[in-house]
Short mmCIF file of C-alpha atoms and ligand atoms in Angstrom, two decimals:
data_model
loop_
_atom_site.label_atom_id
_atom_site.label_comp_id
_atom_site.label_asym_id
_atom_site.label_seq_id
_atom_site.Cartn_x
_atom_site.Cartn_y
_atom_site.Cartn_z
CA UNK A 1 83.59 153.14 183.16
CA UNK A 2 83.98 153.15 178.97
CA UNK A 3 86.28 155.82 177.89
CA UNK A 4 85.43 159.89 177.34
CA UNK A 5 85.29 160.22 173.55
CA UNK A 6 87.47 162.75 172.22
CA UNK A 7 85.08 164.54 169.93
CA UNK A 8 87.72 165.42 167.12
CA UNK A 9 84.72 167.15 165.10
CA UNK A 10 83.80 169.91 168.44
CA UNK A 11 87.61 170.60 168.93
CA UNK A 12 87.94 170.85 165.26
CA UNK A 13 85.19 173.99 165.05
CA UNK A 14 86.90 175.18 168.04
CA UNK A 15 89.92 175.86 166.57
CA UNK A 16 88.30 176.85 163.31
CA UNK A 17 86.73 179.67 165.60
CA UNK A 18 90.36 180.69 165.59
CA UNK A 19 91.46 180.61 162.84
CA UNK A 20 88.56 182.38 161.38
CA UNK A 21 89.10 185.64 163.93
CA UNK A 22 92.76 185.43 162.96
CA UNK A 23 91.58 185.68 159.15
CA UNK A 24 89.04 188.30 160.23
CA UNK A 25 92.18 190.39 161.59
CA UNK A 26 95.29 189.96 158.55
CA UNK A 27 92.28 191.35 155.92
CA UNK A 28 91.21 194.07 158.75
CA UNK A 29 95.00 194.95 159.61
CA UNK A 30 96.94 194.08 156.55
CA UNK A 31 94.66 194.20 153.53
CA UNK A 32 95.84 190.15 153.16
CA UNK A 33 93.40 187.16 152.95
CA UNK A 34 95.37 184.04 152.82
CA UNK A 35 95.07 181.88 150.09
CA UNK A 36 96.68 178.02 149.93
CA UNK A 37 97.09 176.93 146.25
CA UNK A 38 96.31 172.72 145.96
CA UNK A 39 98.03 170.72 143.06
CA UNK A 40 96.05 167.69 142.15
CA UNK A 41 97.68 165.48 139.31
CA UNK A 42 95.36 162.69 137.98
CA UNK A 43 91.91 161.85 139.25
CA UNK A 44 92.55 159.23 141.96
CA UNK A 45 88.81 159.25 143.45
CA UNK A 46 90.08 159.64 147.19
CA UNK A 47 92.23 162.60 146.65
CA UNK A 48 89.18 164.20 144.55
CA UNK A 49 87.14 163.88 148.26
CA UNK A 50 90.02 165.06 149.95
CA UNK A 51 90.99 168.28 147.79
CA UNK A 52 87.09 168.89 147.89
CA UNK A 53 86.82 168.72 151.75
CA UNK A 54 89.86 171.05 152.00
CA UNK A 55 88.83 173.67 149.60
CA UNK A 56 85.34 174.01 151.42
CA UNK A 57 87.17 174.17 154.90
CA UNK A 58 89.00 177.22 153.40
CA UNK A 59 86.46 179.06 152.43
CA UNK A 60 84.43 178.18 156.06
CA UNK A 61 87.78 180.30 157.92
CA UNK A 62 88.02 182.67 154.99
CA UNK A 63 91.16 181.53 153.20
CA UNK A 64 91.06 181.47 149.41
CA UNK A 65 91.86 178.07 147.41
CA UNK A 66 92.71 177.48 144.05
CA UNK A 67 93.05 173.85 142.46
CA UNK A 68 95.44 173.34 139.75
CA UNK A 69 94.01 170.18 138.11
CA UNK A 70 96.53 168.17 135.78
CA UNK A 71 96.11 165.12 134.22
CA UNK A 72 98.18 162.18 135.21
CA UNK A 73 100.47 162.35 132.28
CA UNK A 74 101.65 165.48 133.00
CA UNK A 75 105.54 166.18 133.17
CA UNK A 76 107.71 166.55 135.87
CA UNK A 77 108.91 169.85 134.80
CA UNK A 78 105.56 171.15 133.78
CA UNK A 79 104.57 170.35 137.40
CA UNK A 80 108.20 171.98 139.14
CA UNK A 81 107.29 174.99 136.94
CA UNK A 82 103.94 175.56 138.32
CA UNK A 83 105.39 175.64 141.87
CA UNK A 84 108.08 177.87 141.27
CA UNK A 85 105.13 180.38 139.75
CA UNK A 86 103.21 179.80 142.89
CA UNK A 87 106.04 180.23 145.06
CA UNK A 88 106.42 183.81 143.60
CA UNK A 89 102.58 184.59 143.80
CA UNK A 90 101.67 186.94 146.63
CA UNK A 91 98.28 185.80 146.94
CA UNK A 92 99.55 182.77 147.59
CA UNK A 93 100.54 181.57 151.66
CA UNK A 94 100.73 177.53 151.50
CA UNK A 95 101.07 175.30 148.60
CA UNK A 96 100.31 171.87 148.85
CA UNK A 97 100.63 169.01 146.37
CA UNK A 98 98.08 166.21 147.00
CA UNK A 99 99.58 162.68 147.54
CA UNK A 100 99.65 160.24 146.35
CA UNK A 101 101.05 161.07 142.72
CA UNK A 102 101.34 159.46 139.27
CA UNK A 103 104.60 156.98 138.89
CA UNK A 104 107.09 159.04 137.13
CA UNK A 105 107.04 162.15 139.37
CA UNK A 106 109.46 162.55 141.58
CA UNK A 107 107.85 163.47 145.33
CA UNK A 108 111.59 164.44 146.26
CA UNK A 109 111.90 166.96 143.65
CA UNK A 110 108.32 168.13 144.54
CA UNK A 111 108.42 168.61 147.80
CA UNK A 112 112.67 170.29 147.79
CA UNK A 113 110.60 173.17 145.34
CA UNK A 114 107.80 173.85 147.18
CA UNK A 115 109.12 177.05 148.89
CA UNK A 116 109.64 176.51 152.86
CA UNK A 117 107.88 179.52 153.40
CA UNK A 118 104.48 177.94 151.51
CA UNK A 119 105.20 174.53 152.65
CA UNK A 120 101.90 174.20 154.78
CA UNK A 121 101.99 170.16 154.47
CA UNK A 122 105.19 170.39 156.22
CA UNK A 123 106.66 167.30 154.20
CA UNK A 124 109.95 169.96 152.90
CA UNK A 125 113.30 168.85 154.63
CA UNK A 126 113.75 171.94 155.86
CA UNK A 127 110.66 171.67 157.73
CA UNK A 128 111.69 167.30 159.03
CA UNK A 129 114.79 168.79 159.97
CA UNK A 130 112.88 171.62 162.23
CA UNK A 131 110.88 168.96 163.89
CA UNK A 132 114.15 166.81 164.82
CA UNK A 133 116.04 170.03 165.85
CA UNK A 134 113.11 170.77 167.95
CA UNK A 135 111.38 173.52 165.62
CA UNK A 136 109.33 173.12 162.60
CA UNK A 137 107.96 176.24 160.80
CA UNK A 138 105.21 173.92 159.89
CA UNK A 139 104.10 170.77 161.63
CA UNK A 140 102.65 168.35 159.36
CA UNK A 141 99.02 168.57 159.70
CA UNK A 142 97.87 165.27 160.59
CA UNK A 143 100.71 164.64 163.59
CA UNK A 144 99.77 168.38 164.83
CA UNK A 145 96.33 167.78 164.48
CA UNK A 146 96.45 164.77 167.75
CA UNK A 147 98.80 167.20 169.57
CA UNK A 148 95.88 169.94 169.42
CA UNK A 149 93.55 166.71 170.64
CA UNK A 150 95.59 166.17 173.38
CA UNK A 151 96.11 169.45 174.30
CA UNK A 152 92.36 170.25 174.40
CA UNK A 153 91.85 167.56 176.45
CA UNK A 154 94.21 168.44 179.11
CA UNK A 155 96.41 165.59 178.40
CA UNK A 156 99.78 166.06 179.49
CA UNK A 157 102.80 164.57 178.13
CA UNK A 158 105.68 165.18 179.87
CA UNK A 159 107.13 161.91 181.80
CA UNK A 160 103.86 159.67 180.36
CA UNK A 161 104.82 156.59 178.26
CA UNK A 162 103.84 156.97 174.37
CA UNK A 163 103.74 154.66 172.16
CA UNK A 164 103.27 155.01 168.20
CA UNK A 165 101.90 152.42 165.79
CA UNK A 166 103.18 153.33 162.41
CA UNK A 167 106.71 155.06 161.23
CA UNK A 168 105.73 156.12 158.50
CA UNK A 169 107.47 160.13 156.91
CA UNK A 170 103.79 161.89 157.64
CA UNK A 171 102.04 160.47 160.26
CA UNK A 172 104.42 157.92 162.78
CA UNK A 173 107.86 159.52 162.54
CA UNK A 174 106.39 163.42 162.95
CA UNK A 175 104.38 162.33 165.39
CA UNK A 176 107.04 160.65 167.74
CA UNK A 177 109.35 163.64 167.10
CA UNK A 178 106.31 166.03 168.06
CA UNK A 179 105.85 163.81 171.21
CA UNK A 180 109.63 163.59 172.32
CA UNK A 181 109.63 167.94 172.23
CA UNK A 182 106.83 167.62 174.43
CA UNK A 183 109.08 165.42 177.13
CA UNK A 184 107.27 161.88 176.74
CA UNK A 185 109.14 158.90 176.61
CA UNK A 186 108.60 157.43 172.95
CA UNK A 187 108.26 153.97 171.60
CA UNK A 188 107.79 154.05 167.89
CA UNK A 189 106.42 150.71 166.20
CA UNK A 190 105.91 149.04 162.67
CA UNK A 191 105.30 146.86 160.79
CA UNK A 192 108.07 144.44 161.44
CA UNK A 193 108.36 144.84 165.03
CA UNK A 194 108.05 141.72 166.48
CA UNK A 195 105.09 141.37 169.44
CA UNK A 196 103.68 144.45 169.33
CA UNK A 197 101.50 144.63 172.02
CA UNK A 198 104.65 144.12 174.76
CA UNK A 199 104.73 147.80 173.72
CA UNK A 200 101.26 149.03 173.24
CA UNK A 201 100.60 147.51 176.69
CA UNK A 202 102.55 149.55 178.22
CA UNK A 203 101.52 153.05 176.89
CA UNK A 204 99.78 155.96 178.92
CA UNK A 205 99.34 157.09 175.37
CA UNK A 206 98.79 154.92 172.39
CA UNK A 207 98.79 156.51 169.45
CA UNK A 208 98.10 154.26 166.18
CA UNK A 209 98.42 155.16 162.33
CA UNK A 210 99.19 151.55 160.66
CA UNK A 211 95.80 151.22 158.31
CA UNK A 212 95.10 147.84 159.64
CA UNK A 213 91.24 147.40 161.05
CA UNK A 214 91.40 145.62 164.63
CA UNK A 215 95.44 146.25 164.98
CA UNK A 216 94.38 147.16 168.50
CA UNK A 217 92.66 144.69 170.66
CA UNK A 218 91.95 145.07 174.33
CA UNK A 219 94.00 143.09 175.72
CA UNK A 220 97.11 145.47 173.69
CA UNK A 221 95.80 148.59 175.78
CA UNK A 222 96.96 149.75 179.33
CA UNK A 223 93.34 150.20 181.94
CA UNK A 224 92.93 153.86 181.76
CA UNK A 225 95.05 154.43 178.54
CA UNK A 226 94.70 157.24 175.97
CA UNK A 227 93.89 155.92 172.80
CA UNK A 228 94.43 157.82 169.61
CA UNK A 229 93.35 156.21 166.33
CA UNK A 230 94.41 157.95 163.42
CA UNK A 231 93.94 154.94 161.19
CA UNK A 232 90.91 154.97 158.36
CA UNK A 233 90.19 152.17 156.74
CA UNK A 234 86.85 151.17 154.44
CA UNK A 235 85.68 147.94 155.06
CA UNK A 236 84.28 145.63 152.13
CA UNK A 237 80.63 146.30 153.45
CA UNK A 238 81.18 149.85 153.19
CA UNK A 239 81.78 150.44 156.75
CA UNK A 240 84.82 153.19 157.63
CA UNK A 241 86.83 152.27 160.68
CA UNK A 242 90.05 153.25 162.50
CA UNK A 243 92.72 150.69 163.45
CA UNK A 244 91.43 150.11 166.68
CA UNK A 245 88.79 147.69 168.30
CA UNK A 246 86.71 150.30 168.82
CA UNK A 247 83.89 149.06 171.00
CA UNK A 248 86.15 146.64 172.56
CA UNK A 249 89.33 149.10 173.67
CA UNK A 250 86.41 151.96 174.82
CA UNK A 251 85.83 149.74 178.06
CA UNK A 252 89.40 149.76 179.54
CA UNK A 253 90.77 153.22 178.01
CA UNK A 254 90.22 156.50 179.81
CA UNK A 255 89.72 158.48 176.24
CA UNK A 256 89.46 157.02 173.39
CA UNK A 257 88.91 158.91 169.38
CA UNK A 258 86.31 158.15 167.24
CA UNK A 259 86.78 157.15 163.51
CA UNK A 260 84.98 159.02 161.73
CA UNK A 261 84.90 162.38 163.97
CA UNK A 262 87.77 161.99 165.66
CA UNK A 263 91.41 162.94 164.03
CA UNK A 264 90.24 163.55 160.37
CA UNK A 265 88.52 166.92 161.18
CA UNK A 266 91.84 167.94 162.59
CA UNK A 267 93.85 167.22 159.89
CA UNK A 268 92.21 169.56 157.38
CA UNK A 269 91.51 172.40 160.28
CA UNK A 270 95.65 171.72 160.83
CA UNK A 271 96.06 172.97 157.27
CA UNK A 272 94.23 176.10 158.13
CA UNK A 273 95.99 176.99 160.59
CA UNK A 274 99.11 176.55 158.79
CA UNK A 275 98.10 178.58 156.00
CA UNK A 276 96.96 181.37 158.14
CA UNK A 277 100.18 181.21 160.40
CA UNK A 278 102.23 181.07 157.33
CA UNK A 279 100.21 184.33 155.92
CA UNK A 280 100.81 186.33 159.24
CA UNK A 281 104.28 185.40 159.00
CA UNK A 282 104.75 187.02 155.78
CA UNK A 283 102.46 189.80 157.05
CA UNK A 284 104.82 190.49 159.60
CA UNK A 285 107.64 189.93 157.32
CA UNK A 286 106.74 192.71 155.12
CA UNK A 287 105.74 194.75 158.75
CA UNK A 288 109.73 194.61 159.38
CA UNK A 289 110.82 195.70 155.83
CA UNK A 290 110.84 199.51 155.96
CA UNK A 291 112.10 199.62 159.50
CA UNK A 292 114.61 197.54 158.82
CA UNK A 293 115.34 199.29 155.88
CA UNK A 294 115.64 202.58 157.14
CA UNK A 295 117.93 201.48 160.02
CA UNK A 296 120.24 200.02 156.79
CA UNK A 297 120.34 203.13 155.48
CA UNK A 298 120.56 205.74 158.75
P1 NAD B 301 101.65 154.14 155.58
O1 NAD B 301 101.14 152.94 154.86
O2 NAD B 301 102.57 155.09 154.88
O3 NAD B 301 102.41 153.64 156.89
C1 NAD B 301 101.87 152.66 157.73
C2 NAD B 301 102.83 152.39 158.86
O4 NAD B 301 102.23 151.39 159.69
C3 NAD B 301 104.17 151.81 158.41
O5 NAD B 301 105.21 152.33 159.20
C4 NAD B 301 104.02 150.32 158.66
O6 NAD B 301 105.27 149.69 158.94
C5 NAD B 301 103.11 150.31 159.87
N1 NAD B 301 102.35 149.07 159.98
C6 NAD B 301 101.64 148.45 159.01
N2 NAD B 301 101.12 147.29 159.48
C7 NAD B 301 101.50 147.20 160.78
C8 NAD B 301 101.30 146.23 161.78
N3 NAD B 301 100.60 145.10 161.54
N4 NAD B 301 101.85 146.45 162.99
C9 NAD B 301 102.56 147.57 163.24
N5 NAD B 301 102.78 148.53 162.33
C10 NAD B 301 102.27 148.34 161.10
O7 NAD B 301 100.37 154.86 156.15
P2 NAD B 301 100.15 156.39 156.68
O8 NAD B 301 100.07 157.29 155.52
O9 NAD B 301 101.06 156.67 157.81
O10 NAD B 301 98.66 156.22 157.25
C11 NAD B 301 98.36 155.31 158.29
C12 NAD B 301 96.86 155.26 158.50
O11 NAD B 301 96.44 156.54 158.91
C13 NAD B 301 96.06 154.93 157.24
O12 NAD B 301 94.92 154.21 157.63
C14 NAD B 301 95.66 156.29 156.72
O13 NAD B 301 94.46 156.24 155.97
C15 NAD B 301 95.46 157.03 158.01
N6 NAD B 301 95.62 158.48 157.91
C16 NAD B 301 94.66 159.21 158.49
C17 NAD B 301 94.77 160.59 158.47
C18 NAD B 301 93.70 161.39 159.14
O14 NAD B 301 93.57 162.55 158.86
N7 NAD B 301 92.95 160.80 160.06
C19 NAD B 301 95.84 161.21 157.84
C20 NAD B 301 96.83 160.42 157.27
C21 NAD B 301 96.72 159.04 157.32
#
């Protein structure tokens, strides 16, 4: 029997659903409507779709967005300096610097400003270092996105074999740290490991985030597997496709995602929820203050 397609786009609007009640009830309780504040720097046609796509998905949940274009010759300071402002802005819950960036920027020095309390991409080190110690105030959006997947779908982890096509800082390496809290045995795989599919073979869960159309074949994937495909790639006839042989893998797999409509809607609706979660922590932050305060001073 082909696979179940995970319908990334459904669960997606699902957890928007959330998110939007949870927006609905920080402005009803708290007088606070989160806002995330996106940094673009240069016009690099992808990231103009991207920042697009993420400042309508705000405004679906009720979160304000505001884009701070610069141009790609913009300094390093000028851009440091913005952040810090934002960082200080109370109408202001996530920050989030769209990637990639002009040569000449540091992403380091970027991403060690970005306040931990606003970092919403969950790229800080502060943030890494919470996922390896077991606890990240932020996941990273895209990795959290396939956990929400798999969680919708009933999928458990604990025990199962997982393996992970791709290592690399936002996708492969959060992911397999996401995937060891949750108690699954974790292979992670790139691009120099040698015979790859003596490990995707055998996976209970595959999940694969290398960029490379028709990585996966068949013959790579356990009968019955999960198949997760975060990969997007645009073929020369136009075409967009994940890393996986789609049509092929679909008649051995027990679940399979789509590309497009399968992890990409999560990704964004990740962000939300980040944003939101990071509002209601300040919320609740600012809750504590006077009762803290007054204990200080009884
Ligand atoms: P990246 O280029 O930073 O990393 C790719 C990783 O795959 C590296 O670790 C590399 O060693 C490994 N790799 C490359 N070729 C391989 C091969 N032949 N065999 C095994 N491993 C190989 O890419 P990234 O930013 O992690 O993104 C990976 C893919 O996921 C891209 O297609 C990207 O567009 C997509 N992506 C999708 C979403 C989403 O929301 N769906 C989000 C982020 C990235």
């Amino acid at each position: 029997m082909p696979a179940k397609i995970i319908d990334g786009t459904k669960i997606a609007r699902l957890v928007r659903a959330e998110i939007r009640d949870r927006t609905k009830a920080l402005l009803a309780n708290h007088g606070i409507k989160p806002g995330l504040a996106v940094i673009m720097i240069g016009e690099n046609p992808a990231s103009v779709v991207y920042v697009r796509n993420k400042v309508r998905a705000c405004a679906d949940v009720g979160i304000s967005s505001q884009v701070f274009n610069f141009s790609a010759n913009v300094s390093e300071a000028e851009i440091l300096d913005c952040i810090r402002q934002l960082n200080e802005a109370n109408n202001v819950h996530g920050i989030l610097v769209q990637l990639p960036i002009p040569e000449g920027i540091s992403v380091q020095h970027i991403l060690e400003t970005i306040s931990i309390d606003k970092d919403v991409d969950g790229f800080h080190l502060y943030n890494v270092g919470g996922l390896v110690a077991g606890d990240a105030i932020f996941p990273p959006c895209t990795p959290y996105g396939v956990q929400k997947l798999l969680e919708y779908e009933g999928i458990e982890l604990e025990g199962r074999n997982v393996t992970v096509v791709g290592a690399s800082n936002i996708v492969g390496k959060p992911m397999a740290l996401m995937l060891m809290r949750k108690e699954a045995t974790v292979a992670i795989c790139h691009a120099k490991t040698r015979d790859l599919a003596q490990y995707t073979i055998i996976a209970d869960i595959l999940v694969v985030a290398a960029g490379k159309p028709n990585l996966i074949l068949p013959q790579m994937v356990r009968s019955g597997a999960v198949v997760i495909d975060v990969g997007i790639n645009r073929l020369p006839d136009g075409r967009l496709v994940g890393d996986v042989d789609f049509e092929g893998v679909r008649q051995k797999a027990a679940y399979i995602t789509p590309v497009p409509g399968g992890v990409g809607p999560m990704t964004v609706t990740m962000l939300l929820h980040n944003t939101v979660a990071s509002a209601e922590r300040i919320a609740a932050r600012a809750g504590r203050a006077p009762a803290f305060d007054q204990a200080a001073s009884g």
